[in-house]
PDB file of N, CA and C in Angstrom:
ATOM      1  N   UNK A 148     -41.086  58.237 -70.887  1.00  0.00           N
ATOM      2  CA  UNK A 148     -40.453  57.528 -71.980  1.00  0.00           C
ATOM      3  C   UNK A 148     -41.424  57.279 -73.128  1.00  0.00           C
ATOM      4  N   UNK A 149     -43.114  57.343 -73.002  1.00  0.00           N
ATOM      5  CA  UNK A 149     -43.554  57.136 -73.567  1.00  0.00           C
ATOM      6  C   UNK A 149     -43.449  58.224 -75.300  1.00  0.00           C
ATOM      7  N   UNK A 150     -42.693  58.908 -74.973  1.00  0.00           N
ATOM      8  CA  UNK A 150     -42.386  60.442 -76.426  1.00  0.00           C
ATOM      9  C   UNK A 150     -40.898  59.827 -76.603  1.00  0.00           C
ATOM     10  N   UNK A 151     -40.752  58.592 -76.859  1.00  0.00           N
ATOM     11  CA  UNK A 151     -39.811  58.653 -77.241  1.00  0.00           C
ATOM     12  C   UNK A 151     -39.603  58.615 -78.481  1.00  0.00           C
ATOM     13  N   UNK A 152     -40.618  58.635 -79.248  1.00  0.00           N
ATOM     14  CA  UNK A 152     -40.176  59.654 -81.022  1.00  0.00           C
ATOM     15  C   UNK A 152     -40.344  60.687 -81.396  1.00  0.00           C
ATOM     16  N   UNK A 153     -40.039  61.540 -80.304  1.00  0.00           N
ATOM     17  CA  UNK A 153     -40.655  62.937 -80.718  1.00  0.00           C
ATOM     18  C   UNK A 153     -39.581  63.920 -80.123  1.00  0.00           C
ATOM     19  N   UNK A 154     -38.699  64.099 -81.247  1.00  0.00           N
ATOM     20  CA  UNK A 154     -37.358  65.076 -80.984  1.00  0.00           C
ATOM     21  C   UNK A 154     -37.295  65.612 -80.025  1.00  0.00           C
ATOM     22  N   UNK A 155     -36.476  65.825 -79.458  1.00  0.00           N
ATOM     23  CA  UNK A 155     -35.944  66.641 -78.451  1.00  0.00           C
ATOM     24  C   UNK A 155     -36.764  65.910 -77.160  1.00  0.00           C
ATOM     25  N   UNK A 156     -37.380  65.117 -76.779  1.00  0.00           N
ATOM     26  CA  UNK A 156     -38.109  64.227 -75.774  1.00  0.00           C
ATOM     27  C   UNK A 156     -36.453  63.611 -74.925  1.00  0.00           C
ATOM     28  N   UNK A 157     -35.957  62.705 -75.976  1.00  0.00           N
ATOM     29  CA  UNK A 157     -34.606  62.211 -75.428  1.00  0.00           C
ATOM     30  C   UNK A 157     -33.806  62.875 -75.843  1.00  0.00           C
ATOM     31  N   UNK A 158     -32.701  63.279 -75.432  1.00  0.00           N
ATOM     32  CA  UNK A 158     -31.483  64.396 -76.226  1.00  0.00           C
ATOM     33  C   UNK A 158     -30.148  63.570 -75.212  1.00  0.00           C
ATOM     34  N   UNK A 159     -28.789  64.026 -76.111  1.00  0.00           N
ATOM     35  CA  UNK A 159     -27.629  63.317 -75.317  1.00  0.00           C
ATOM     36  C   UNK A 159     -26.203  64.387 -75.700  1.00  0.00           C
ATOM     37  N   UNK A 160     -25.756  64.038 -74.617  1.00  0.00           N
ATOM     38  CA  UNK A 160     -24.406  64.766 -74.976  1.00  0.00           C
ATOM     39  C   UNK A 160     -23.381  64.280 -76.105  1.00  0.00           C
ATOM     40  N   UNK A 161     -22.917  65.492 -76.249  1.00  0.00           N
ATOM     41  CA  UNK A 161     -22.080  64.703 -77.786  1.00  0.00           C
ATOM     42  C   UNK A 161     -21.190  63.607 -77.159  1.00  0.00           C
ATOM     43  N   UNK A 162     -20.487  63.379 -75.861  1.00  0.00           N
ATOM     44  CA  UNK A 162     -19.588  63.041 -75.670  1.00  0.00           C
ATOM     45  C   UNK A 162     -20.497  61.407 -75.999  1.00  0.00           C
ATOM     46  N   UNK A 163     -21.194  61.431 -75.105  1.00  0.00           N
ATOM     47  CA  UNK A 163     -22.125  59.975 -75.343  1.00  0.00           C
ATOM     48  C   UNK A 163     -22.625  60.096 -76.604  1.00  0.00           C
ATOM     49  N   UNK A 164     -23.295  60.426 -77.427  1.00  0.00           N
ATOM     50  CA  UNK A 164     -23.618  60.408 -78.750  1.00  0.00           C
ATOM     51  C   UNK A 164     -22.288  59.649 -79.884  1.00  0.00           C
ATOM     52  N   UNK A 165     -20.838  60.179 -79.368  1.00  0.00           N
ATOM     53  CA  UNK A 165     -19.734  59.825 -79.951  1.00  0.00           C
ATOM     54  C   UNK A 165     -19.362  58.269 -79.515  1.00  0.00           C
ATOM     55  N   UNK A 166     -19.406  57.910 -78.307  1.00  0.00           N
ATOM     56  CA  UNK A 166     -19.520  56.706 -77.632  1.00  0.00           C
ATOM     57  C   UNK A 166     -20.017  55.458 -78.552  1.00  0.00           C
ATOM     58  N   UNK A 167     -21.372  56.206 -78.889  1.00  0.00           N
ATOM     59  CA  UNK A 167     -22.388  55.189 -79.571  1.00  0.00           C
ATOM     60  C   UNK A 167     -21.935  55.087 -81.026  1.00  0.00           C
ATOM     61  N   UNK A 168     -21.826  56.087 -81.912  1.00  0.00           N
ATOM     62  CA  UNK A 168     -21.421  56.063 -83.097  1.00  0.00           C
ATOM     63  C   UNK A 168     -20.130  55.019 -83.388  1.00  0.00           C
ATOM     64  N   UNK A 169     -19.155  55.217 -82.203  1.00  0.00           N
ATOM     65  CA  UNK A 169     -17.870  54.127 -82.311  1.00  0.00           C
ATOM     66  C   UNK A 169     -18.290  53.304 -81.714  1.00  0.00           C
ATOM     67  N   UNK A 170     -18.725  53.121 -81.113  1.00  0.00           N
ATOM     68  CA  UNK A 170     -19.129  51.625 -80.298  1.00  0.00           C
ATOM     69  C   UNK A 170     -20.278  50.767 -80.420  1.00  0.00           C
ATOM     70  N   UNK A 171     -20.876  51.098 -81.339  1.00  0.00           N
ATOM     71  CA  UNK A 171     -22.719  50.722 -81.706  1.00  0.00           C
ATOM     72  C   UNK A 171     -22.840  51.179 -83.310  1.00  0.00           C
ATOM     73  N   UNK A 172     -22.237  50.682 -83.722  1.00  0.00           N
ATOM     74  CA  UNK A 172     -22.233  51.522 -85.214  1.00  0.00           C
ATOM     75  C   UNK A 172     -23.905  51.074 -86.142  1.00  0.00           C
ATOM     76  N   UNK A 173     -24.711  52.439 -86.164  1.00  0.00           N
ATOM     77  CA  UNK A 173     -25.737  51.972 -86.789  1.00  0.00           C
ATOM     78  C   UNK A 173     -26.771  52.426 -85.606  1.00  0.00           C
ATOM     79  N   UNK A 174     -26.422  52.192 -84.731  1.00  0.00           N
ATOM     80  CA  UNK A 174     -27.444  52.892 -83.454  1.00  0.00           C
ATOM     81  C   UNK A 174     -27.514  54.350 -83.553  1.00  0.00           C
ATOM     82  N   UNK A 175     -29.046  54.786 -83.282  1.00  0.00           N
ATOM     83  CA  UNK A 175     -28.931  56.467 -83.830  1.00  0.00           C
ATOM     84  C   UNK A 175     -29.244  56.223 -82.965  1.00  0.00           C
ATOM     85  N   UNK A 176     -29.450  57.832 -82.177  1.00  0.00           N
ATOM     86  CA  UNK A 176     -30.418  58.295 -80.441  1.00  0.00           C
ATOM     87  C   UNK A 176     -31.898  58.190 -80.876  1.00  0.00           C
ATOM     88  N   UNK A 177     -32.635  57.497 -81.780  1.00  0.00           N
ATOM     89  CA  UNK A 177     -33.860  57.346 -81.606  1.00  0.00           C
ATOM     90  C   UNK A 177     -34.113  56.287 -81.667  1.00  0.00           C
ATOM     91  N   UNK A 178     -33.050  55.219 -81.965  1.00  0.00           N
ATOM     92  CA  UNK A 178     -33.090  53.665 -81.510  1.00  0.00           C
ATOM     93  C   UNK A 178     -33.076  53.548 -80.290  1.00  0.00           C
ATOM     94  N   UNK A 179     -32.073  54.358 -79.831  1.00  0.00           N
ATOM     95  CA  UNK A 179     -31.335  53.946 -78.785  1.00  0.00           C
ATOM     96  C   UNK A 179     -32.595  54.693 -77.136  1.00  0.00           C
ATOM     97  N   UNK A 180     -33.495  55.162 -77.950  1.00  0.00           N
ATOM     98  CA  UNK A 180     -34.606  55.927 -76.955  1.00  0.00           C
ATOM     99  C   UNK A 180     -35.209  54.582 -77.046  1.00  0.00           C
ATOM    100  N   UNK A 181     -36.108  54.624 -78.297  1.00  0.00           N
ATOM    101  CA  UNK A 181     -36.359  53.343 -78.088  1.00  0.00           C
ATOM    102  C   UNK A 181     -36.089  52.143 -77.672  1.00  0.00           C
ATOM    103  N   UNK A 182     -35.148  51.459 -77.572  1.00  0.00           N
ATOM    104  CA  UNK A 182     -34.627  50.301 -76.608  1.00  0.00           C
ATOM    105  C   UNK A 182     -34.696  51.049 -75.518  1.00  0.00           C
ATOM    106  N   UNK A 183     -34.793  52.378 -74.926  1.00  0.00           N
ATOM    107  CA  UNK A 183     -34.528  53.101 -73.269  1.00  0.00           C
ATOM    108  C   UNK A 183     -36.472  52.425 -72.840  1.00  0.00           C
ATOM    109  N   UNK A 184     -36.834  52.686 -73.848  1.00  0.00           N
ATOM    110  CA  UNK A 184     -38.644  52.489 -73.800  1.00  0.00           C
ATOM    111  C   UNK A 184     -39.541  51.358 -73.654  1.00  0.00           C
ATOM    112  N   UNK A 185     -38.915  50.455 -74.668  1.00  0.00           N
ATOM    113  CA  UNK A 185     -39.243  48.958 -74.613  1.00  0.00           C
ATOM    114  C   UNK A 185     -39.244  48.561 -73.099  1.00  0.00           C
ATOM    115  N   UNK A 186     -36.972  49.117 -72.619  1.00  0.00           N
ATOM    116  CA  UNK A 186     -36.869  48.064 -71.600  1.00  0.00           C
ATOM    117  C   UNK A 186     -37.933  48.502 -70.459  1.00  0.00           C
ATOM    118  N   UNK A 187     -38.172  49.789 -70.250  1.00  0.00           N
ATOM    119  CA  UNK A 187     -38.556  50.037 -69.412  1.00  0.00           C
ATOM    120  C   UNK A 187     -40.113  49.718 -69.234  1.00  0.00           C
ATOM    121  N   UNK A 188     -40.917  49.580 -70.780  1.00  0.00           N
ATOM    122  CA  UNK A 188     -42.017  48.856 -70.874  1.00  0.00           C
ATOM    123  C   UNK A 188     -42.098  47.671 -70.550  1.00  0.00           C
ATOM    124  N   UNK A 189     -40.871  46.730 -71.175  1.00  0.00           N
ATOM    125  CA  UNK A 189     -41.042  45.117 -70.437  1.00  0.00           C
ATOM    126  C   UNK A 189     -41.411  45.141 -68.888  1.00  0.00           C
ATOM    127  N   UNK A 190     -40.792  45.933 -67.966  1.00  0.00           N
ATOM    128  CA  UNK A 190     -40.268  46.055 -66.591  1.00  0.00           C
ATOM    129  C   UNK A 190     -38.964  45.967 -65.990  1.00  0.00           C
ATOM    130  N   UNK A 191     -38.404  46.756 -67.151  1.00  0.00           N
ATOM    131  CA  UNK A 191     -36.627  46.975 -66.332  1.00  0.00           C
ATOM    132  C   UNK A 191     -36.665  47.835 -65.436  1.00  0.00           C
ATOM    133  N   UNK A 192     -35.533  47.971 -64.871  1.00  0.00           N
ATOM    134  CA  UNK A 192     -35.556  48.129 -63.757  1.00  0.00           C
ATOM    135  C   UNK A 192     -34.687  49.919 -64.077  1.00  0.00           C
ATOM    136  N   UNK A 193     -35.042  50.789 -63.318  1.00  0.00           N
ATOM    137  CA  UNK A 193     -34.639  52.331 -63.473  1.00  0.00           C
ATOM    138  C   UNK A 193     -33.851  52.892 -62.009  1.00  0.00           C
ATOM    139  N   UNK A 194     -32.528  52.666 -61.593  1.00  0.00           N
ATOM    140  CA  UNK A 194     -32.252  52.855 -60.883  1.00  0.00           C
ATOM    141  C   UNK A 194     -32.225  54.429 -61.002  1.00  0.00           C
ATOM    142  N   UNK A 195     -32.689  54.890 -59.158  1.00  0.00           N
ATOM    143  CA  UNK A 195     -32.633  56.530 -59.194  1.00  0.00           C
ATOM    144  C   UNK A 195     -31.255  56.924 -57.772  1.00  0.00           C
ATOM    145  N   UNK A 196     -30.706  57.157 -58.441  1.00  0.00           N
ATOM    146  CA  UNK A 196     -29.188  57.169 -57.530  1.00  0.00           C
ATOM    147  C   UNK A 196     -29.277  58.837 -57.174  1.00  0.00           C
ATOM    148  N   UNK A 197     -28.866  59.131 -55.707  1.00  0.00           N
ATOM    149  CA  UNK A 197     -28.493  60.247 -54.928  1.00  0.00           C
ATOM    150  C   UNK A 197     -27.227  60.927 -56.018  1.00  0.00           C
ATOM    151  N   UNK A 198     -27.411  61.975 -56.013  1.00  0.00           N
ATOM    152  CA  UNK A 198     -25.739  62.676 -56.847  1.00  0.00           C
ATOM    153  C   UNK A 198     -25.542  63.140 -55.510  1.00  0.00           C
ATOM    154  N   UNK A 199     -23.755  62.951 -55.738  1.00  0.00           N
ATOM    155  CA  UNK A 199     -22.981  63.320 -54.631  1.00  0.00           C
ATOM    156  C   UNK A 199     -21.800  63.826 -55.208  1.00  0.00           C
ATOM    157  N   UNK A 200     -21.611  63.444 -56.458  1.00  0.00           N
ATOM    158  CA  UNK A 200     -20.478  64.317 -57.235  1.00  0.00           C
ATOM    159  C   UNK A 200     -20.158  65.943 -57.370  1.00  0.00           C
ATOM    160  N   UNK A 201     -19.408  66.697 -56.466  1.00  0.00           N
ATOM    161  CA  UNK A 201     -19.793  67.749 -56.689  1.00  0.00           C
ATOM    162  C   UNK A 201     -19.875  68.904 -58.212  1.00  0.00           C
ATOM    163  N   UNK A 202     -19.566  68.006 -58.987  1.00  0.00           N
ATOM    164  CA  UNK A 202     -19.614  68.691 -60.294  1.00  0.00           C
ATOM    165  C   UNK A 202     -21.096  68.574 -60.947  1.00  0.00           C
ATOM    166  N   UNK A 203     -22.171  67.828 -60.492  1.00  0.00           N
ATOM    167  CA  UNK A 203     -23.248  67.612 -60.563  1.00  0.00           C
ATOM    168  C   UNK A 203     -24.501  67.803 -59.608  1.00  0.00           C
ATOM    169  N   UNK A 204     -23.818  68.872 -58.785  1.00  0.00           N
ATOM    170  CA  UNK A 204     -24.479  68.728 -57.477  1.00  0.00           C
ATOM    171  C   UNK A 204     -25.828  70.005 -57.916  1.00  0.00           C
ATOM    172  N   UNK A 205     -25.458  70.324 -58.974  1.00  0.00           N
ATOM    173  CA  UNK A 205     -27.130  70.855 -59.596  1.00  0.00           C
ATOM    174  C   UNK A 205     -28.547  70.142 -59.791  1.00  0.00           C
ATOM    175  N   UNK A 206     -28.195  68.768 -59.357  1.00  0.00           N
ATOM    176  CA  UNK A 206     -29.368  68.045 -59.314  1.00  0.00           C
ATOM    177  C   UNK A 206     -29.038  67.260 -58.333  1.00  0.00           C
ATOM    178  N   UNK A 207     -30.272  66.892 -57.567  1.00  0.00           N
ATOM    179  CA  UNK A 207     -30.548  65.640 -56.581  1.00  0.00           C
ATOM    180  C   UNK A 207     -30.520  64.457 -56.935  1.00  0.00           C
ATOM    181  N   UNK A 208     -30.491  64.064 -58.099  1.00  0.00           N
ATOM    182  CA  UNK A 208     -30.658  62.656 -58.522  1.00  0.00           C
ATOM    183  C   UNK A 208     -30.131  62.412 -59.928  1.00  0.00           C
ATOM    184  N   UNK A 209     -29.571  61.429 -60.337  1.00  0.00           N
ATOM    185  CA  UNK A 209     -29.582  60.702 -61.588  1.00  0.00           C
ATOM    186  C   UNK A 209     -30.258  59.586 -61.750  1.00  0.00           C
ATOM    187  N   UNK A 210     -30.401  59.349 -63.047  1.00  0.00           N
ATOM    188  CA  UNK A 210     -31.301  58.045 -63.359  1.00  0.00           C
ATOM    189  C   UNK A 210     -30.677  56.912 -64.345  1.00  0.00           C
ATOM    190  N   UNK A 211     -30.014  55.900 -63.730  1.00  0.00           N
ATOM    191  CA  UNK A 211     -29.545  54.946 -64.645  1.00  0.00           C
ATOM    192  C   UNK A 211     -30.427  53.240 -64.939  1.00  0.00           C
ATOM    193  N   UNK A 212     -29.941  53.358 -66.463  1.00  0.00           N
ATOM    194  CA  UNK A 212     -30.869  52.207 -67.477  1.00  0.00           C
ATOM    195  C   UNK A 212     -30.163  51.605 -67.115  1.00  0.00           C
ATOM    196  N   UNK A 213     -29.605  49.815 -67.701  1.00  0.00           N
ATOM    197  CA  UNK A 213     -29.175  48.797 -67.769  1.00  0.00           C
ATOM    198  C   UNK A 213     -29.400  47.866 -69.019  1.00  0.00           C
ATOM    199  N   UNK A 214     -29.574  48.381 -70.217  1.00  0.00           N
ATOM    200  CA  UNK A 214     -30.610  48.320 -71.572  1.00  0.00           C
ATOM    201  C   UNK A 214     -29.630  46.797 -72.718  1.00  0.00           C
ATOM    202  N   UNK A 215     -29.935  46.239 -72.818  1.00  0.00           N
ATOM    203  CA  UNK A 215     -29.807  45.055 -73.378  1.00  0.00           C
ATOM    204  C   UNK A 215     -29.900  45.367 -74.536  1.00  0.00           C
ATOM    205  N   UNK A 216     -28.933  45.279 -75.427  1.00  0.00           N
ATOM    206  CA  UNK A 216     -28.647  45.931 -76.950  1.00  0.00           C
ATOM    207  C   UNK A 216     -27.995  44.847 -77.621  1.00  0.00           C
ATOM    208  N   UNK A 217     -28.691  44.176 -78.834  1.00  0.00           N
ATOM    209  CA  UNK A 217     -27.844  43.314 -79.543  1.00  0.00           C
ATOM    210  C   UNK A 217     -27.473  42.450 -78.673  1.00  0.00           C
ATOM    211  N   UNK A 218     -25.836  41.972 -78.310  1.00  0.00           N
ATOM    212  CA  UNK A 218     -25.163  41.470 -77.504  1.00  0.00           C
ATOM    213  C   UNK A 218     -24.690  42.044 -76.756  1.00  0.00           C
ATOM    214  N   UNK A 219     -25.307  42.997 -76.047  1.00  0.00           N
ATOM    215  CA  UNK A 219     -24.672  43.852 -75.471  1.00  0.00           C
ATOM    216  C   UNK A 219     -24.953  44.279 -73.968  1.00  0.00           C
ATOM    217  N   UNK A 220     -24.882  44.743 -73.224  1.00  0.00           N
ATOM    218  CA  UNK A 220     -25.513  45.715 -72.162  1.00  0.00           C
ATOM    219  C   UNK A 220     -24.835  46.717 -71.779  1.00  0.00           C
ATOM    220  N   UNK A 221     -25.730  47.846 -72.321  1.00  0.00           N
ATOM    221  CA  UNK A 221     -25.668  48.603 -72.246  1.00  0.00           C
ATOM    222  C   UNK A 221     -25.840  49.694 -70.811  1.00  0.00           C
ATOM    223  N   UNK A 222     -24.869  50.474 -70.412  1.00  0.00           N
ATOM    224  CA  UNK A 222     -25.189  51.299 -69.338  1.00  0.00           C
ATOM    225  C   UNK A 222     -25.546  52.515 -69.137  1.00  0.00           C
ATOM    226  N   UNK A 223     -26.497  53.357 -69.049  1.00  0.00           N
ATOM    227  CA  UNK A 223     -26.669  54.969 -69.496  1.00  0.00           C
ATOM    228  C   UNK A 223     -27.276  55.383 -68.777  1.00  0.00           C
ATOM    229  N   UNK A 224     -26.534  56.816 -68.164  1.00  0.00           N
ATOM    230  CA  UNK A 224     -26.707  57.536 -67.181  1.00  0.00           C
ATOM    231  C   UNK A 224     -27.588  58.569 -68.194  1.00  0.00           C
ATOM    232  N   UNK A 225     -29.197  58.942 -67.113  1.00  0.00           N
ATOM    233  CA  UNK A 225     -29.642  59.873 -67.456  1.00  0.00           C
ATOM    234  C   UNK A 225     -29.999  60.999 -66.616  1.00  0.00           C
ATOM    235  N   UNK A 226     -30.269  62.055 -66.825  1.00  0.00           N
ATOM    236  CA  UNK A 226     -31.038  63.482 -65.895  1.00  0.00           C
ATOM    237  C   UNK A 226     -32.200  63.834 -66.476  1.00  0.00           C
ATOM    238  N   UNK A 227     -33.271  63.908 -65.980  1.00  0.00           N
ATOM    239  CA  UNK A 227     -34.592  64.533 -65.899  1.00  0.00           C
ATOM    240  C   UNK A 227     -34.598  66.232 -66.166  1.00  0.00           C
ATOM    241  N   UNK A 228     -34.569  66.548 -67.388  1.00  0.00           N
ATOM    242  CA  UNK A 228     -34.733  67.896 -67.521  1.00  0.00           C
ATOM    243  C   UNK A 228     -35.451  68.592 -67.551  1.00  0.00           C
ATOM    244  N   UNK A 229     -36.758  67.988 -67.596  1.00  0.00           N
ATOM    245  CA  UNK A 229     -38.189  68.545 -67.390  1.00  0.00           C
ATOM    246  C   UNK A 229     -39.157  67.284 -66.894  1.00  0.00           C
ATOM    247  N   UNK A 230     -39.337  67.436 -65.655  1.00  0.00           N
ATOM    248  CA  UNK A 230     -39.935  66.263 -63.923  1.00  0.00           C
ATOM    249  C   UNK A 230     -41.202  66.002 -64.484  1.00  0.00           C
ATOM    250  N   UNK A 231     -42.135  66.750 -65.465  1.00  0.00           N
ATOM    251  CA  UNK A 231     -43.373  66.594 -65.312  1.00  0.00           C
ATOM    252  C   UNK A 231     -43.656  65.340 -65.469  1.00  0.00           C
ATOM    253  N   UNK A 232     -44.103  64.668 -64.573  1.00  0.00           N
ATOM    254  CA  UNK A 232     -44.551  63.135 -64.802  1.00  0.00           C
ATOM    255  C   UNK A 232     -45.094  63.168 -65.803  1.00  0.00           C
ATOM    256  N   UNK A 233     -45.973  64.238 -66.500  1.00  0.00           N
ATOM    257  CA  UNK A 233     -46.924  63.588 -67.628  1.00  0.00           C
ATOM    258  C   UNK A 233     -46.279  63.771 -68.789  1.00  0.00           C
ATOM    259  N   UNK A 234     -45.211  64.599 -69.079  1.00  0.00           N
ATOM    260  CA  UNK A 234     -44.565  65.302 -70.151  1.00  0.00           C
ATOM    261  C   UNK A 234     -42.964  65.325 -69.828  1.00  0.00           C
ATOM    262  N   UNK A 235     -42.009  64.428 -69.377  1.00  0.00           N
ATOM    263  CA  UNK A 235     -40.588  64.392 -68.711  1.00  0.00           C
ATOM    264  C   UNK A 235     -39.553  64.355 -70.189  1.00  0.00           C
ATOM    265  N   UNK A 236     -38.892  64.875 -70.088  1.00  0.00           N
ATOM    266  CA  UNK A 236     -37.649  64.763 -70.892  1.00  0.00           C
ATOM    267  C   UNK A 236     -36.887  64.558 -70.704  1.00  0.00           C
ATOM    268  N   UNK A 237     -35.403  63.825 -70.902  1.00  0.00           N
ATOM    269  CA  UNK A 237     -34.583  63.454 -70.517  1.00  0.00           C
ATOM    270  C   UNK A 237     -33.281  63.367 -71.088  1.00  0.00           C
ATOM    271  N   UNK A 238     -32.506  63.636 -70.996  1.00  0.00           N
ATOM    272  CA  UNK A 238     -30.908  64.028 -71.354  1.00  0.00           C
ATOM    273  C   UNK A 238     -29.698  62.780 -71.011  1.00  0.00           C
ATOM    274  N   UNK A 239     -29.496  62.220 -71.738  1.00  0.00           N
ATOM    275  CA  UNK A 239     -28.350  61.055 -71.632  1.00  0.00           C
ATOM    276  C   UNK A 239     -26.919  62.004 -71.392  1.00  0.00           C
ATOM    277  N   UNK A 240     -26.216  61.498 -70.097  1.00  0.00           N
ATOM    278  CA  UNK A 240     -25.252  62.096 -69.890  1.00  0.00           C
ATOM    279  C   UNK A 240     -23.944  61.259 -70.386  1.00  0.00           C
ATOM    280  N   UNK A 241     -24.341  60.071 -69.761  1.00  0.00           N
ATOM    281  CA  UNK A 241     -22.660  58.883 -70.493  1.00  0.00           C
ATOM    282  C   UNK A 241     -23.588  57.640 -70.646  1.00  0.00           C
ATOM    283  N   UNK A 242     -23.096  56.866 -71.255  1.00  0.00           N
ATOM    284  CA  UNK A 242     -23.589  55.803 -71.497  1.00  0.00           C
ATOM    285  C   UNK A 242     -21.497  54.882 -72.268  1.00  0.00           C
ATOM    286  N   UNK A 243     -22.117  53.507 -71.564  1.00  0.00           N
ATOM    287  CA  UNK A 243     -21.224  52.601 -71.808  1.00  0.00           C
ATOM    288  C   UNK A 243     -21.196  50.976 -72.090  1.00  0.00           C
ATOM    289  N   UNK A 244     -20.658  49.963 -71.849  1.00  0.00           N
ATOM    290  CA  UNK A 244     -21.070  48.696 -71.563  1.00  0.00           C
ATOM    291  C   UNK A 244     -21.234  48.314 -69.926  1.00  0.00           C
ATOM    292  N   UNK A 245     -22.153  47.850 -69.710  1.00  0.00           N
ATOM    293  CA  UNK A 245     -22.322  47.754 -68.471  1.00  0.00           C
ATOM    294  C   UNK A 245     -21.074  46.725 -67.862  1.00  0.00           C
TER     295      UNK A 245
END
């Protein structure tokens, strides 16, 4: 999380990208990395959940935030698209109100 200003580091699906635009008006995906960064700098908490969905069964795991926005809380499912601990990227799949 620490690249989180550096394009293409965080990336999101349009469907979630559209989410945010109507529902967060003013939140771009490089805010919204950033608040992913902070929380996880304060010490939020990064749940790593088993996938069992078989429409996702291309990966072993998802990774969901719990991110405190405005008045808000926020919920956003992510995937690890490149693992390298030192260099990881990450792809927002949905995101909602928690």
């Amino acid at each position: 999380m620490a690249n989180w200003n550096v394009t293409d580091y965080v990336t999101a699906k349009d469907m979630a990208l559209e989410w945010v635009t109507t529902n967060c008006p003013g939140l771009s995906l490089k805010s919204l990395a950033k608040a992913m960064h902070d929380y996880f700098e304060a010490g939020g908490e990064i749940d790593q959940v088993r996938e069992t969905r078989p429409e996702w069964n291309d990966r072993d795991y998802h990774y969901d935030f719990r991110v405190p926005f405005a008045d808000r809380l926020l919920y956003i499912e992510t995937i690890l698209v490149d693992d390298d601990p030192r260099d990881p990227t990450i792809h927002i799949v949905s995101i909602h109100d928690a």
